[in-house]
PDB file of C-alpha atoms and ligand atoms in Angstrom:
ATOM      1  CA  VAL Y   1     137.554 207.269-230.702  1.00 79.00           C
ATOM      2  CA  PRO Y   2     133.953 207.234-229.630  1.00 95.00           C
ATOM      3  CA  GLU Y   3     131.950 204.354-231.149  1.00 98.00           C
ATOM      4  CA  LEU Y   4     128.599 202.947-230.083  1.00 98.00           C
ATOM      5  CA  PRO Y   5     129.715 201.656-226.611  1.00 98.00           C
ATOM      6  CA  ASP Y   6     131.395 204.939-225.758  1.00 98.00           C
ATOM      7  CA  VAL Y   7     128.500 207.025-226.984  1.00 98.00           C
ATOM      8  CA  GLU Y   8     126.007 204.806-225.069  1.00 98.00           C
ATOM      9  CA  THR Y   9     128.133 205.396-221.949  1.00 97.00           C
ATOM     10  CA  PHE Y  10     127.937 209.183-222.623  1.00 97.00           C
ATOM     11  CA  ARG Y  11     124.180 208.819-223.044  1.00 97.00           C
ATOM     12  CA  ARG Y  12     123.723 207.118-219.763  1.00 97.00           C
ATOM     13  CA  ASP Y  13     125.834 209.800-217.991  1.00 95.00           C
ATOM     14  CA  LEU Y  14     123.915 212.576-219.814  1.00 96.00           C
ATOM     15  CA  ASP Y  15     120.592 210.927-218.849  1.00 95.00           C
ATOM     16  CA  ALA Y  16     121.583 210.773-215.204  1.00 95.00           C
ATOM     17  CA  ALA Y  17     122.699 214.420-215.173  1.00 94.00           C
ATOM     18  CA  THR Y  18     119.967 216.086-217.198  1.00 94.00           C
ATOM     19  CA  LEU Y  19     116.773 214.063-217.590  1.00 95.00           C
ATOM     20  CA  ARG Y  20     113.686 216.260-216.866  1.00 93.00           C
ATOM     21  CA  ARG Y  21     115.920 219.083-215.801  1.00 96.00           C
ATOM     22  CA  ARG Y  22     115.767 222.510-217.364  1.00 97.00           C
ATOM     23  CA  ILE Y  23     118.592 223.964-219.484  1.00 98.00           C
ATOM     24  CA  ALA Y  24     119.272 227.452-218.031  1.00 98.00           C
ATOM     25  CA  SER Y  25     121.633 228.432-220.849  1.00 98.00           C
ATOM     26  CA  ALA Y  26     123.936 226.989-223.459  1.00 97.00           C
ATOM     27  CA  SER Y  27     127.442 228.394-223.685  1.00 97.00           C
ATOM     28  CA  VAL Y  28     129.302 228.061-226.963  1.00 97.00           C
ATOM     29  CA  ARG Y  29     132.989 228.447-226.179  1.00 96.00           C
ATOM     30  CA  ASP Y  30     134.193 227.451-229.612  1.00 96.00           C
ATOM     31  CA  PRO Y  31     131.734 227.785-232.563  1.00 96.00           C
ATOM     32  CA  ARG Y  32     133.881 225.653-234.785  1.00 95.00           C
ATOM     33  CA  LEU Y  33     132.190 222.583-233.355  1.00 95.00           C
ATOM     34  CA  LEU Y  34     128.765 223.811-234.434  1.00 97.00           C
ATOM     35  CA  GLY Y  35     127.263 221.997-237.441  1.00 96.00           C
ATOM     36  CA  ASN Y  36     124.028 223.223-238.972  1.00 94.00           C
ATOM     37  CA  VAL Y  37     123.375 225.936-236.371  1.00 97.00           C
ATOM     38  CA  SER Y  38     124.816 229.292-235.347  1.00 97.00           C
ATOM     39  CA  ALA Y  39     125.779 229.970-231.750  1.00 98.00           C
ATOM     40  CA  ASP Y  40     122.926 232.453-231.423  1.00 98.00           C
ATOM     41  CA  THR Y  41     120.311 230.057-232.683  1.00 97.00           C
ATOM     42  CA  LEU Y  42     121.660 227.271-230.467  1.00 98.00           C
ATOM     43  CA  ARG Y  43     121.501 229.504-227.361  1.00 97.00           C
ATOM     44  CA  ARG Y  44     117.984 230.617-228.229  1.00 97.00           C
ATOM     45  CA  ARG Y  45     116.655 227.207-228.966  1.00 97.00           C
ATOM     46  CA  LEU Y  46     118.056 225.562-225.805  1.00 97.00           C
ATOM     47  CA  ARG Y  47     117.432 228.323-223.251  1.00 97.00           C
ATOM     48  CA  GLY Y  48     114.702 227.305-220.813  1.00 97.00           C
ATOM     49  CA  ARG Y  49     113.999 223.982-222.457  1.00 97.00           C
ATOM     50  CA  ARG Y  50     113.607 220.772-220.431  1.00 97.00           C
ATOM     51  CA  VAL Y  51     115.377 217.538-221.383  1.00 97.00           C
ATOM     52  CA  ALA Y  52     112.533 215.191-222.234  1.00 97.00           C
ATOM     53  CA  ALA Y  53     114.618 212.186-223.214  1.00 97.00           C
ATOM     54  CA  THR Y  54     118.089 211.130-224.413  1.00 97.00           C
ATOM     55  CA  ARG Y  55     118.531 208.784-227.313  1.00 97.00           C
ATOM     56  CA  ARG Y  56     121.390 207.269-229.292  1.00 98.00           C
ATOM     57  CA  HIS Y  57     121.471 206.089-232.845  1.00 98.00           C
ATOM     58  CA  GLY Y  58     124.816 204.574-233.895  1.00 98.00           C
ATOM     59  CA  LYS Y  59     127.441 207.104-232.879  1.00 98.00           C
ATOM     60  CA  HIS Y  60     124.954 210.010-232.632  1.00 97.00           C
ATOM     61  CA  LEU Y  61     123.645 211.116-229.260  1.00 98.00           C
ATOM     62  CA  LEU Y  62     120.336 213.043-229.175  1.00 98.00           C
ATOM     63  CA  VAL Y  63     118.911 215.262-226.488  1.00 97.00           C
ATOM     64  CA  GLU Y  64     115.176 215.468-227.019  1.00 98.00           C
ATOM     65  CA  LEU Y  65     113.696 218.734-225.797  1.00 97.00           C
ATOM     66  CA  ASP Y  66     110.198 219.452-224.457  1.00 96.00           C
ATOM     67  CA  ARG Y  67     108.189 221.295-227.077  1.00 91.00           C
ATOM     68  CA  GLY Y  68     109.945 219.396-229.839  1.00 93.00           C
ATOM     69  CA  GLY Y  69     113.269 219.320-231.622  1.00 97.00           C
ATOM     70  CA  CYS Y  70     116.521 217.834-230.424  1.00 97.00           C
ATOM     71  CA  LEU Y  71     120.125 218.608-229.894  1.00 98.00           C
ATOM     72  CA  VAL Y  72     122.468 216.305-231.841  1.00 98.00           C
ATOM     73  CA  LEU Y  73     125.950 215.457-230.550  1.00 97.00           C
ATOM     74  CA  HIS Y  74     128.602 213.560-232.574  1.00 96.00           C
ATOM     75  CA  PHE Y  75     132.049 213.079-231.109  1.00 95.00           C
ATOM     76  CA  GLY Y  76     134.242 212.650-234.123  1.00 88.00           C
ATOM     77  CA  MET Y  77     137.699 211.213-233.307  1.00 86.00           C
ATOM     78  CA  THR Y  78     138.538 212.669-229.899  1.00 88.00           C
ATOM     79  CA  GLY Y  79     135.377 213.982-228.285  1.00 92.00           C
ATOM     80  CA  GLY Y  80     133.616 213.303-225.030  1.00 94.00           C
ATOM     81  CA  LEU Y  81     130.988 214.458-222.592  1.00 95.00           C
ATOM     82  CA  ARG Y  82     130.930 214.847-218.828  1.00 94.00           C
ATOM     83  CA  ALA Y  83     128.941 216.320-216.046  1.00 95.00           C
ATOM     84  CA  ILE Y  84     130.550 219.239-214.337  1.00 96.00           C
ATOM     85  CA  ALA Y  85     129.744 221.158-211.118  1.00 96.00           C
ATOM     86  CA  GLY Y  86     130.880 224.597-212.242  1.00 95.00           C
ATOM     87  CA  GLU Y  87     132.938 226.845-214.491  1.00 95.00           C
ATOM     88  CA  ASP Y  88     136.216 226.043-212.726  1.00 96.00           C
ATOM     89  CA  GLU Y  89     136.072 222.451-214.024  1.00 97.00           C
ATOM     90  CA  LEU Y  90     136.105 223.498-217.668  1.00 97.00           C
ATOM     91  CA  GLY Y  91     139.203 222.817-219.820  1.00 95.00           C
ATOM     92  CA  ALA Y  92     140.593 224.078-223.092  1.00 94.00           C
ATOM     93  CA  HIS Y  93     138.843 221.324-225.117  1.00 95.00           C
ATOM     94  CA  ASP Y  94     135.325 221.888-223.728  1.00 96.00           C
ATOM     95  CA  ARG Y  95     133.562 223.561-226.641  1.00 96.00           C
ATOM     96  CA  VAL Y  96     129.925 223.662-225.690  1.00 97.00           C
ATOM     97  CA  VAL Y  97     128.386 223.613-222.195  1.00 98.00           C
ATOM     98  CA  LEU Y  98     124.767 223.127-221.249  1.00 97.00           C
ATOM     99  CA  TRP Y  99     124.215 224.843-217.859  1.00 98.00           C
ATOM    100  CA  LEU Y 100     121.276 223.382-215.928  1.00 97.00           C
ATOM    101  CA  ALA Y 101     118.831 225.283-213.835  1.00 96.00           C
ATOM    102  CA  GLY Y 102     119.725 224.913-210.152  1.00 90.00           C
ATOM    103  CA  ASP Y 103     123.327 223.863-210.526  1.00 90.00           C
ATOM    104  CA  GLY Y 104     125.916 222.118-212.675  1.00 95.00           C
ATOM    105  CA  GLY Y 105     126.051 221.345-216.280  1.00 97.00           C
ATOM    106  CA  VAL Y 106     127.388 219.121-219.023  1.00 97.00           C
ATOM    107  CA  ALA Y 107     130.469 219.823-221.112  1.00 97.00           C
ATOM    108  CA  VAL Y 108     130.949 218.611-224.630  1.00 97.00           C
ATOM    109  CA  SER Y 109     134.609 218.375-225.415  1.00 96.00           C
ATOM    110  CA  SER Y 110     136.513 217.801-228.655  1.00 94.00           C
ATOM    111  CA  VAL Y 111     140.344 217.854-228.871  1.00 92.00           C
ATOM    112  CA  ARG Y 112     140.671 218.088-232.642  1.00 89.00           C
ATOM    113  CA  LEU Y 113     137.280 219.571-233.474  1.00 88.00           C
ATOM    114  CA  PHE Y 114     136.081 216.669-235.539  1.00 88.00           C
ATOM    115  CA  GLY Y 115     132.909 216.370-233.522  1.00 91.00           C
ATOM    116  CA  GLU Y 116     129.668 218.183-234.203  1.00 95.00           C
ATOM    117  CA  VAL Y 117     126.857 219.904-232.326  1.00 97.00           C
ATOM    118  CA  SER Y 118     123.673 220.401-234.366  1.00 97.00           C
ATOM    119  CA  LEU Y 119     119.899 220.688-234.133  1.00 98.00           C
ATOM    120  CA  ALA Y 120     117.390 218.316-235.714  1.00 98.00           C
ATOM    121  CA  ASP Y 121     113.606 218.127-235.815  1.00 97.00           C
ATOM    122  CA  SER Y 122     113.684 214.539-234.463  1.00 97.00           C
ATOM    123  CA  ALA Y 123     115.795 211.432-234.284  1.00 96.00           C
ATOM    124  CA  GLU Y 124     113.871 210.069-237.282  1.00 97.00           C
ATOM    125  CA  ALA Y 125     114.689 213.178-239.321  1.00 97.00           C
ATOM    126  CA  LEU Y 126     118.385 212.874-238.412  1.00 97.00           C
ATOM    127  CA  ILE Y 127     118.514 209.206-239.483  1.00 98.00           C
ATOM    128  CA  ARG Y 128     116.737 210.004-242.729  1.00 98.00           C
ATOM    129  CA  ASP Y 129     118.861 213.045-243.538  1.00 97.00           C
ATOM    130  CA  ARG Y 130     122.172 211.411-242.777  1.00 96.00           C
ATOM    131  CA  ARG Y 131     121.006 208.106-244.388  1.00 98.00           C
ATOM    132  CA  LEU Y 132     122.092 206.168-241.344  1.00 98.00           C
ATOM    133  CA  GLY Y 133     121.634 202.432-241.340  1.00 97.00           C
ATOM    134  CA  PRO Y 134     119.980 200.583-238.417  1.00 97.00           C
ATOM    135  CA  ASP Y 135     121.601 200.834-234.986  1.00 98.00           C
ATOM    136  CA  ALA Y 136     124.172 198.008-234.533  1.00 98.00           C
ATOM    137  CA  LEU Y 137     122.938 197.210-230.977  1.00 97.00           C
ATOM    138  CA  THR Y 138     119.365 196.448-232.033  1.00 96.00           C
ATOM    139  CA  LEU Y 139     120.180 194.871-235.340  1.00 96.00           C
ATOM    140  CA  ASP Y 140     118.620 191.378-235.796  1.00 96.00           C
ATOM    141  CA  GLU Y 141     120.064 188.610-237.904  1.00 96.00           C
ATOM    142  CA  ARG Y 142     117.964 189.542-240.898  1.00 96.00           C
ATOM    143  CA  GLY Y 143     118.980 193.171-240.578  1.00 96.00           C
ATOM    144  CA  LEU Y 144     122.605 192.148-240.697  1.00 97.00           C
ATOM    145  CA  ALA Y 145     121.994 189.982-243.713  1.00 97.00           C
ATOM    146  CA  ASP Y 146     120.283 192.923-245.496  1.00 96.00           C
ATOM    147  CA  ALA Y 147     123.216 195.183-244.611  1.00 96.00           C
ATOM    148  CA  LEU Y 148     125.756 192.759-246.161  1.00 96.00           C
ATOM    149  CA  ARG Y 149     123.753 191.620-249.160  1.00 95.00           C
ATOM    150  CA  GLY Y 150     125.464 192.506-252.477  1.00 95.00           C
ATOM    151  CA  ASN Y 151     128.252 194.323-250.636  1.00 96.00           C
ATOM    152  CA  ARG Y 152     131.535 193.604-252.348  1.00 96.00           C
ATOM    153  CA  ALA Y 153     133.568 195.502-249.732  1.00 95.00           C
ATOM    154  CA  GLY Y 154     135.657 193.620-247.201  1.00 95.00           C
ATOM    155  CA  ILE Y 155     133.696 192.743-244.059  1.00 97.00           C
ATOM    156  CA  LYS Y 156     135.595 195.227-241.881  1.00 97.00           C
ATOM    157  CA  SER Y 157     134.690 198.113-244.190  1.00 97.00           C
ATOM    158  CA  ALA Y 158     131.122 196.819-244.488  1.00 97.00           C
ATOM    159  CA  LEU Y 159     130.684 196.858-240.668  1.00 98.00           C
ATOM    160  CA  MET Y 160     132.091 200.361-240.471  1.00 97.00           C
ATOM    161  CA  ASN Y 161     129.869 201.887-243.231  1.00 97.00           C
ATOM    162  CA  GLN Y 162     127.404 203.983-241.194  1.00 97.00           C
ATOM    163  CA  GLN Y 163     124.922 204.011-244.071  1.00 97.00           C
ATOM    164  CA  ARG Y 164     124.665 200.215-243.721  1.00 96.00           C
ATOM    165  CA  ILE Y 165     125.000 199.727-240.008  1.00 98.00           C
ATOM    166  CA  ALA Y 166     125.310 202.624-237.584  1.00 98.00           C
ATOM    167  CA  GLY Y 167     127.672 202.580-234.608  1.00 98.00           C
ATOM    168  CA  ILE Y 168     130.673 200.413-235.381  1.00 98.00           C
ATOM    169  CA  GLY Y 169     134.092 201.968-236.034  1.00 97.00           C
ATOM    170  CA  ASN Y 170     137.636 200.878-236.383  1.00 96.00           C
ATOM    171  CA  VAL Y 171     138.240 199.453-232.886  1.00 97.00           C
ATOM    172  CA  TYR Y 172     134.960 197.489-232.461  1.00 98.00           C
ATOM    173  CA  SER Y 173     134.999 196.106-236.033  1.00 98.00           C
ATOM    174  CA  ASP Y 174     138.332 194.491-235.136  1.00 98.00           C
ATOM    175  CA  GLU Y 175     136.974 193.065-231.858  1.00 98.00           C
ATOM    176  CA  ILE Y 176     133.800 191.790-233.445  1.00 98.00           C
ATOM    177  CA  LEU Y 177     135.713 190.021-236.332  1.00 98.00           C
ATOM    178  CA  PHE Y 178     138.225 188.556-233.865  1.00 98.00           C
ATOM    179  CA  GLN Y 179     135.405 187.164-231.680  1.00 98.00           C
ATOM    180  CA  ALA Y 180     133.634 185.840-234.788  1.00 98.00           C
ATOM    181  CA  ARG Y 181     136.954 184.370-236.047  1.00 98.00           C
ATOM    182  CA  LEU Y 182     136.567 186.105-239.433  1.00 98.00           C
ATOM    183  CA  HIS Y 183     139.392 187.670-241.443  1.00 97.00           C
ATOM    184  CA  PRO Y 184     138.773 191.392-241.907  1.00 97.00           C
ATOM    185  CA  ALA Y 185     139.263 191.291-245.682  1.00 96.00           C
ATOM    186  CA  ILE Y 186     136.646 188.595-246.499  1.00 96.00           C
ATOM    187  CA  ILE Y 187     134.120 190.014-248.996  1.00 97.00           C
ATOM    188  CA  ALA Y 188     130.977 190.878-247.028  1.00 97.00           C
ATOM    189  CA  ALA Y 189     128.588 189.321-249.519  1.00 96.00           C
ATOM    190  CA  ASP Y 190     130.521 186.082-249.545  1.00 96.00           C
ATOM    191  CA  LEU Y 191     129.928 185.118-245.896  1.00 97.00           C
ATOM    192  CA  SER Y 192     128.095 181.820-245.517  1.00 96.00           C
ATOM    193  CA  ALA Y 193     124.900 181.664-243.456  1.00 96.00           C
ATOM    194  CA  ALA Y 194     126.828 180.080-240.590  1.00 97.00           C
ATOM    195  CA  GLU Y 195     129.499 182.837-240.680  1.00 97.00           C
ATOM    196  CA  ARG Y 196     126.793 185.508-240.729  1.00 97.00           C
ATOM    197  CA  ARG Y 197     125.144 183.958-237.662  1.00 97.00           C
ATOM    198  CA  ARG Y 198     128.536 183.929-235.862  1.00 98.00           C
ATOM    199  CA  LEU Y 199     129.097 187.543-236.846  1.00 98.00           C
ATOM    200  CA  HIS Y 200     125.673 188.557-235.675  1.00 98.00           C
ATOM    201  CA  ARG Y 201     126.255 186.940-232.249  1.00 98.00           C
ATOM    202  CA  ALA Y 202     129.638 188.687-231.996  1.00 98.00           C
ATOM    203  CA  VAL Y 203     128.183 192.108-232.858  1.00 98.00           C
ATOM    204  CA  GLY Y 204     125.691 191.859-230.035  1.00 98.00           C
ATOM    205  CA  ALA Y 205     127.979 190.236-227.490  1.00 98.00           C
ATOM    206  CA  VAL Y 206     130.890 192.639-228.041  1.00 98.00           C
ATOM    207  CA  LEU Y 207     128.771 195.791-227.966  1.00 98.00           C
ATOM    208  CA  ARG Y 208     126.788 194.750-224.919  1.00 98.00           C
ATOM    209  CA  GLN Y 209     129.871 193.725-222.957  1.00 98.00           C
ATOM    210  CA  ALA Y 210     131.762 196.861-223.897  1.00 98.00           C
ATOM    211  CA  ILE Y 211     128.792 198.956-222.635  1.00 98.00           C
ATOM    212  CA  GLU Y 212     128.801 197.010-219.381  1.00 98.00           C
ATOM    213  CA  VAL Y 213     132.414 198.031-218.705  1.00 98.00           C
ATOM    214  CA  ARG Y 214     131.779 201.667-219.856  1.00 97.00           C
ATOM    215  CA  ALA Y 215     133.964 201.004-222.930  1.00 97.00           C
ATOM    216  CA  ASP Y 216     137.066 200.897-220.664  1.00 97.00           C
ATOM    217  CA  PRO Y 217     139.697 198.584-222.326  1.00 96.00           C
ATOM    218  CA  ALA Y 218     141.234 197.889-218.864  1.00 96.00           C
ATOM    219  CA  ARG Y 219     138.002 196.200-217.780  1.00 98.00           C
ATOM    220  CA  MET Y 220     137.362 194.205-221.006  1.00 98.00           C
ATOM    221  CA  PRO Y 221     137.508 190.412-220.931  1.00 97.00           C
ATOM    222  CA  PRO Y 222     140.991 188.824-221.133  1.00 95.00           C
ATOM    223  CA  GLU Y 223     140.146 187.014-224.320  1.00 96.00           C
ATOM    224  CA  TRP Y 224     139.593 190.362-226.169  1.00 98.00           C
ATOM    225  CA  ILE Y 225     142.125 192.028-228.496  1.00 96.00           C
ATOM    226  CA  THR Y 226     141.040 195.672-227.868  1.00 96.00           C
ATOM    227  CA  PRO Y 227     143.229 196.082-224.720  1.00 94.00           C
ATOM    228  CA  ARG Y 228     146.317 194.767-226.694  1.00 90.00           C
ATOM    229  CA  ARG Y 229     145.689 196.560-229.928  1.00 91.00           C
ATOM    230  CA  HIS Y 230     149.230 196.825-231.273  1.00 88.00           C
ATOM    231  CA  ALA Y 231     151.253 194.873-233.817  1.00 88.00           C
ATOM    232  CA  GLY Y 232     153.276 192.052-232.367  1.00 91.00           C
ATOM    233  CA  ALA Y 233     151.170 191.737-229.198  1.00 95.00           C
ATOM    234  CA  PRO Y 234     150.356 188.090-228.375  1.00 96.00           C
ATOM    235  CA  CYS Y 235     146.959 186.857-229.490  1.00 97.00           C
ATOM    236  CA  PRO Y 236     144.980 186.221-226.256  1.00 96.00           C
ATOM    237  CA  VAL Y 237     143.567 182.989-227.683  1.00 97.00           C
ATOM    238  CA  CYS Y 238     146.446 181.243-229.538  1.00 97.00           C
ATOM    239  CA  GLY Y 239     149.524 183.196-228.457  1.00 96.00           C
ATOM    240  CA  GLY Y 240     150.419 184.058-232.100  1.00 96.00           C
ATOM    241  CA  GLU Y 241     151.272 187.601-233.151  1.00 95.00           C
ATOM    242  CA  ILE Y 242     148.612 190.210-233.618  1.00 96.00           C
ATOM    243  CA  GLU Y 243     149.084 191.644-237.050  1.00 96.00           C
ATOM    244  CA  ARG Y 244     148.361 195.199-238.304  1.00 96.00           C
ATOM    245  CA  ARG Y 245     147.404 195.609-241.882  1.00 94.00           C
ATOM    246  CA  SER Y 246     145.604 198.306-243.887  1.00 94.00           C
ATOM    247  CA  VAL Y 247     142.230 197.046-244.984  1.00 88.00           C
ATOM    248  CA  GLY Y 248     139.973 199.425-246.931  1.00 84.00           C
ATOM    249  CA  GLY Y 249     142.187 202.344-245.942  1.00 88.00           C
ATOM    250  CA  ARG Y 250     141.976 201.665-242.192  1.00 90.00           C
ATOM    251  CA  SER Y 251     144.337 199.784-239.796  1.00 93.00           C
ATOM    252  CA  ALA Y 252     142.977 196.376-238.999  1.00 95.00           C
ATOM    253  CA  TYR Y 253     144.381 194.373-236.072  1.00 97.00           C
ATOM    254  CA  PHE Y 254     143.811 190.653-236.306  1.00 97.00           C
ATOM    255  CA  CYS Y 255     145.306 187.242-235.662  1.00 97.00           C
ATOM    256  CA  ARG Y 256     146.159 185.392-238.897  1.00 95.00           C
ATOM    257  CA  ARG Y 257     145.855 181.979-237.100  1.00 96.00           C
ATOM    258  CA  CYS Y 258     142.486 182.541-235.462  1.00 97.00           C
ATOM    259  CA  GLN Y 259     141.026 184.559-238.355  1.00 97.00           C
ATOM    260  CA  LYS Y 260     141.790 182.495-241.477  1.00 91.00           C
ATOM    261  CA  ARG Y 261     140.781 183.731-244.835  1.00 85.00           C
TER     262      ARG Y 261
HETATM  263 ZN1  LIG B 301     145.091 183.790-232.475  1.00 95.50          ZN
END
């Protein structure tokens, strides 16, 4: 489930593969992944364009093109992106491919088609149109306080609301709350100033460390719960049982002893 650290990892790979290179052609192998654009328009708008920059906002990845406009990638539940050398490396779930002038390309995959490939005028236009909140990685303490103010939702739901804070989903909200020692169902607006500070530190620390290990659970610190995200697993801090409970319609994993209400 690509969240901010996964998408940032895709961005870095995309940057390494495509920056300042020219897109020879775009191949749409399954138009069901296309959002606000037809296959014809996408092919026409990308052909011959150079990749001027790559950007990420929350869970959205943007490919800025020379002469303006950008390609927008969103990975839904089961999507990904990887550099490929040629056609023979393509699989059934690769839906859109950017072929680069010279050689190779980048494949955008989606198993269950929940992702999206679209066009936008700019990153700013996308953020405005989708009403996305500030990016979680660059959020300062005040920005976090603004996002939580007056929010009567549980803190886990508040962290996952992309219109309040962009980038955090089900897995990383659990890790952040575990590291901050906060129960997932605490009302967001009820956090004390000290709890908010602790939460802010955990948001930055968890996202940065996850990016460092390319969002690979096998390489995450031993005191994290993400690698042992199943009910009944031992808490890496106190040895108690990790609990699974529905909070705001999503499965929250947490330790009742470490994360008291
Ligand atoms: Zn514990």
